[in-house]
Coordinates of C-alpha atoms in Angstrom, one line a residue:
X1147 CA -56.5 3.5 5.4
X1148 CA -57.3 6.4 3.0
X1149 CA -61.1 6.2 3.3
X1150 CA -60.9 6.8 6.9
X1151 CA -57.9 9.3 6.5
X1152 CA -56.0 7.3 9.0
X1153 CA -52.6 5.5 9.1
X1154 CA -50.8 3.0 11.4
X1155 CA -47.3 3.3 12.1
X1156 CA -45.2 0.5 13.6
X1157 CA -42.2 1.4 15.7
X1158 CA -39.3 -0.9 16.6
X1159 CA -40.4 -1.0 20.3
X1160 CA -43.1 0.6 22.6
X1161 CA -40.6 3.3 23.6
X1162 CA -40.6 4.7 20.2
X1163 CA -44.4 4.8 19.9
X1164 CA -44.7 6.6 23.3
X1165 CA -42.2 9.2 22.1
X1166 CA -44.3 9.8 19.0
X1167 CA -47.5 10.2 20.9
X1168 CA -45.8 12.3 23.6
X1169 CA -44.3 14.6 21.0
X1170 CA -47.4 15.1 19.1
X1171 CA -49.2 16.0 22.3
X1172 CA -47.1 19.2 22.6
X1173 CA -46.6 19.9 18.9
X1174 CA -48.9 20.1 16.1
X1175 CA -48.1 17.6 13.3
X1176 CA -48.9 18.2 9.7
X1177 CA -49.1 15.9 6.8
X1178 CA -49.3 17.5 3.3
X1179 CA -50.5 20.7 5.0
X1180 CA -53.2 19.0 7.2
X1181 CA -53.2 18.6 10.9
X1182 CA -52.7 15.2 12.2
X1183 CA -53.5 13.6 15.6
X1184 CA -51.4 10.8 17.0
X1185 CA -52.7 8.3 19.5
X1186 CA -52.1 4.7 20.5
X1187 CA -53.6 1.9 18.5
X1188 CA -55.2 -1.2 19.8
X1189 CA -53.0 -3.2 17.3
X1190 CA -49.8 -4.6 18.7
X1191 CA -48.3 -5.1 15.4
X1192 CA -49.3 -4.3 11.7
X1193 CA -50.2 -7.6 10.0
X1194 CA -49.2 -8.4 6.6
X1195 CA -50.2 -11.1 4.1
X1196 CA -48.3 -14.2 4.9
X1197 CA -47.5 -13.1 8.4
X1198 CA -49.7 -15.7 10.1
X1199 CA -48.5 -19.2 10.3
X1200 CA -52.3 -20.3 10.0
X1201 CA -52.6 -18.8 6.4
X1202 CA -50.9 -21.9 5.1
X1203 CA -49.6 -25.0 6.8
X1204 CA -46.2 -24.7 8.4
X1205 CA -43.7 -26.2 6.0
X1206 CA -39.9 -26.5 5.4
X1207 CA -40.3 -24.7 2.0
X1208 CA -40.8 -20.9 1.9
X1209 CA -42.3 -18.8 -0.9
X1210 CA -40.4 -15.5 -1.3
X1211 CA -41.9 -12.7 -3.2
X1212 CA -39.4 -10.0 -4.0
X1213 CA -41.1 -6.5 -4.2
X1214 CA -39.3 -3.7 -6.0
X1215 CA -36.5 -6.0 -7.4
X1216 CA -34.1 -3.3 -8.6
X1217 CA -31.1 -5.5 -8.5
X1218 CA -30.7 -9.0 -9.9
X1219 CA -31.9 -11.7 -7.6
X1220 CA -29.9 -15.0 -8.0
X1221 CA -29.5 -18.2 -6.1
X1222 CA -26.2 -16.9 -4.6
X1223 CA -28.0 -13.9 -3.3
X1224 CA -30.8 -15.8 -1.6
X1225 CA -28.5 -18.5 -0.3
X1226 CA -26.5 -15.7 1.4
X1227 CA -29.4 -14.3 3.3
X1228 CA -31.2 -17.5 4.0
X1229 CA -28.4 -20.1 5.1
X1230 CA -27.6 -18.2 8.4
X1231 CA -31.2 -19.1 9.5
X1232 CA -30.7 -23.0 8.7
X1233 CA -29.1 -25.2 6.2
X1234 CA -30.6 -24.5 2.8
X1235 CA -31.2 -27.6 0.6
X1236 CA -32.5 -26.2 -2.6
X1237 CA -33.6 -22.8 -4.2
X1238 CA -35.8 -22.3 -7.3
X1239 CA -36.5 -18.8 -8.8
X1240 CA -39.2 -18.1 -11.1
X1241 CA -39.8 -14.7 -12.9
X1242 CA -43.0 -15.2 -14.9
X1243 CA -45.0 -12.6 -13.0
X1244 CA -42.4 -10.5 -11.2
X1245 CA -39.8 -12.3 -9.1
X1246 CA -40.5 -15.0 -6.7
X1247 CA -38.5 -18.0 -5.3
X1248 CA -39.0 -21.2 -3.4
X1249 CA -36.4 -22.0 -0.7
X1250 CA -36.2 -25.4 0.8
X1251 CA -34.7 -25.8 4.3
X1252 CA -33.5 -28.8 6.1
X1253 CA -36.2 -28.6 8.6
X1254 CA -39.5 -26.7 9.5
X1255 CA -37.7 -25.0 12.5
X1256 CA -35.1 -23.6 10.0
X1257 CA -38.0 -22.2 7.8
X1258 CA -39.8 -20.8 10.8
X1259 CA -36.5 -19.0 11.8
X1260 CA -36.0 -17.5 8.3
X1261 CA -39.5 -16.4 8.0
X1262 CA -39.5 -14.6 11.4
X1263 CA -36.1 -13.1 10.7
X1264 CA -36.5 -12.0 7.0
X1265 CA -40.2 -11.3 6.3
X1266 CA -40.4 -7.6 5.6
X1267 CA -36.6 -7.1 5.2
X1268 CA -34.9 -5.3 2.4
X1269 CA -32.2 -7.5 0.6
X1270 CA -30.6 -4.2 -0.6
X1271 CA -31.3 -0.8 1.2
X1272 CA -34.6 0.6 0.2
X1273 CA -35.5 -2.1 -2.4
X1274 CA -35.8 -5.9 -3.0
X1275 CA -38.2 -6.2 0.0
X1276 CA -39.0 -9.8 0.9
X1277 CA -42.6 -11.1 1.3
X1278 CA -42.5 -14.7 2.9
X1279 CA -45.0 -17.3 3.1
X1280 CA -45.1 -20.9 3.6
X1281 CA -45.2 -22.8 0.3
X1282 CA -47.2 -25.9 -0.4
X1283 CA -44.6 -28.4 -1.7
X1284 CA -42.4 -30.0 0.9
X1285 CA -39.5 -30.8 -1.6
X1286 CA -38.3 -28.9 -4.7
X1287 CA -37.0 -30.6 -7.8
X1288 CA -33.9 -29.0 -9.3
X1289 CA -32.4 -30.3 -12.5
X1290 CA -29.3 -28.0 -12.8
X1291 CA -27.2 -25.7 -10.8
X1292 CA -27.2 -22.1 -12.0
X1293 CA -28.4 -18.6 -11.2
X1294 CA -32.1 -19.6 -11.2
X1295 CA -31.9 -23.0 -9.5
X1296 CA -29.4 -24.9 -7.2
X1297 CA -29.4 -28.1 -5.3
X1298 CA -27.0 -27.7 -2.4
X1299 CA -27.2 -31.3 -1.6
X1300 CA -25.8 -32.1 -5.1
X1301 CA -22.9 -29.7 -5.9
X1302 CA -22.0 -31.8 -9.0
X1303 CA -25.4 -31.4 -10.7
X1304 CA -24.7 -30.5 -14.3
X1305 CA -25.7 -26.9 -15.2
X1306 CA -24.4 -23.7 -16.9
X1307 CA -22.7 -22.5 -13.8
X1308 CA -23.4 -19.7 -11.4
X1309 CA -24.2 -16.4 -13.0
X1310 CA -25.2 -17.9 -16.4
X1311 CA -28.7 -17.2 -17.7
X1312 CA -30.9 -20.2 -18.2
X1313 CA -34.0 -19.4 -20.2
X1314 CA -36.8 -21.9 -20.4
X1315 CA -38.1 -24.3 -17.8
X1316 CA -35.5 -25.2 -15.3
X1317 CA -37.5 -26.8 -12.4
X1318 CA -41.0 -27.9 -11.5
X1319 CA -42.9 -28.2 -8.3
X1320 CA -43.3 -31.7 -7.0
X1321 CA -46.5 -33.3 -8.0
X1322 CA -47.5 -30.2 -10.1
X1323 CA -46.9 -28.6 -13.5
X1324 CA -45.7 -25.3 -12.5
X1325 CA -42.6 -24.3 -14.2
X1326 CA -39.9 -22.0 -12.8
X1327 CA -37.2 -19.8 -14.3
X1328 CA -39.1 -18.8 -17.3
X1329 CA -38.0 -15.7 -19.3
X1330 CA -35.4 -14.5 -16.9
X1331 CA -35.1 -10.6 -17.0
X1332 CA -31.8 -8.9 -17.0
X1333 CA -31.8 -6.1 -14.5
X1334 CA -27.9 -6.1 -14.3
X1335 CA -26.0 -6.9 -11.2
X1336 CA -24.2 -4.9 -8.5
X1337 CA -20.4 -4.0 -9.0
X1338 CA -18.0 -6.6 -7.8
X1339 CA -17.7 -6.7 -4.1
X1340 CA -21.1 -5.5 -3.2
X1341 CA -23.3 -7.9 -1.5
X1342 CA -26.8 -8.2 0.2
X1343 CA -27.7 -5.6 2.9
X1344 CA -30.7 -6.6 5.1
X1345 CA -32.6 -3.9 6.9
X1346 CA -35.3 -5.1 9.0
X1347 CA -37.9 -3.5 11.3
X1348 CA -38.7 -5.8 14.1
X1349 CA -42.4 -5.8 15.6
X1350 CA -43.0 -3.2 18.3
X1351 CA -45.2 -0.4 19.3
X1352 CA -47.9 0.8 16.8
X1353 CA -49.0 4.5 16.8
X1354 CA -52.4 5.5 15.3
X1355 CA -52.3 8.6 13.0
X1356 CA -55.6 10.4 12.3
X1357 CA -55.6 13.3 9.8

């Protein structure tokens, strides 16, 4: 909150917030050469866009926005991190404005688990941060299995194969004209053997910094 010269810091648990406040009570804290004062906030957690289930109707399809996508994001990567939360049915990645994806789960409960577990997580340490919201469609249309779209209920769906680029329209949202998979960008991949690493901060205590 730059206009108020304040900041909120969310810790993993209330003990972390207590330690920060207690330490600042006995030690002067400085940020960029300016003294800062630390106290408890009235907030229990820092809310982010898409955190509230009331923002959009709860659904079995999630909309993923990948922030700071340094590494290539493919259907394989998303399946690897999502499937432990519940069976993934279909994935569609679209790249027209940044990198976003829709992931269809077998049930609303699986989607809720994935959203609660993965929202705010980094796929790779320090980058590829996930912002997750409920999507509007309840089912995704997939026409071929490749790095940008995959139907896990139909493994024999004809396509160019995993890891192959697929320019052009490769999927549409049911009932709409939105196209997915346009103009795939080539960021390059990881070395063979490297895989997704999720680092995630669970909701906990929030400390209020004034400076």
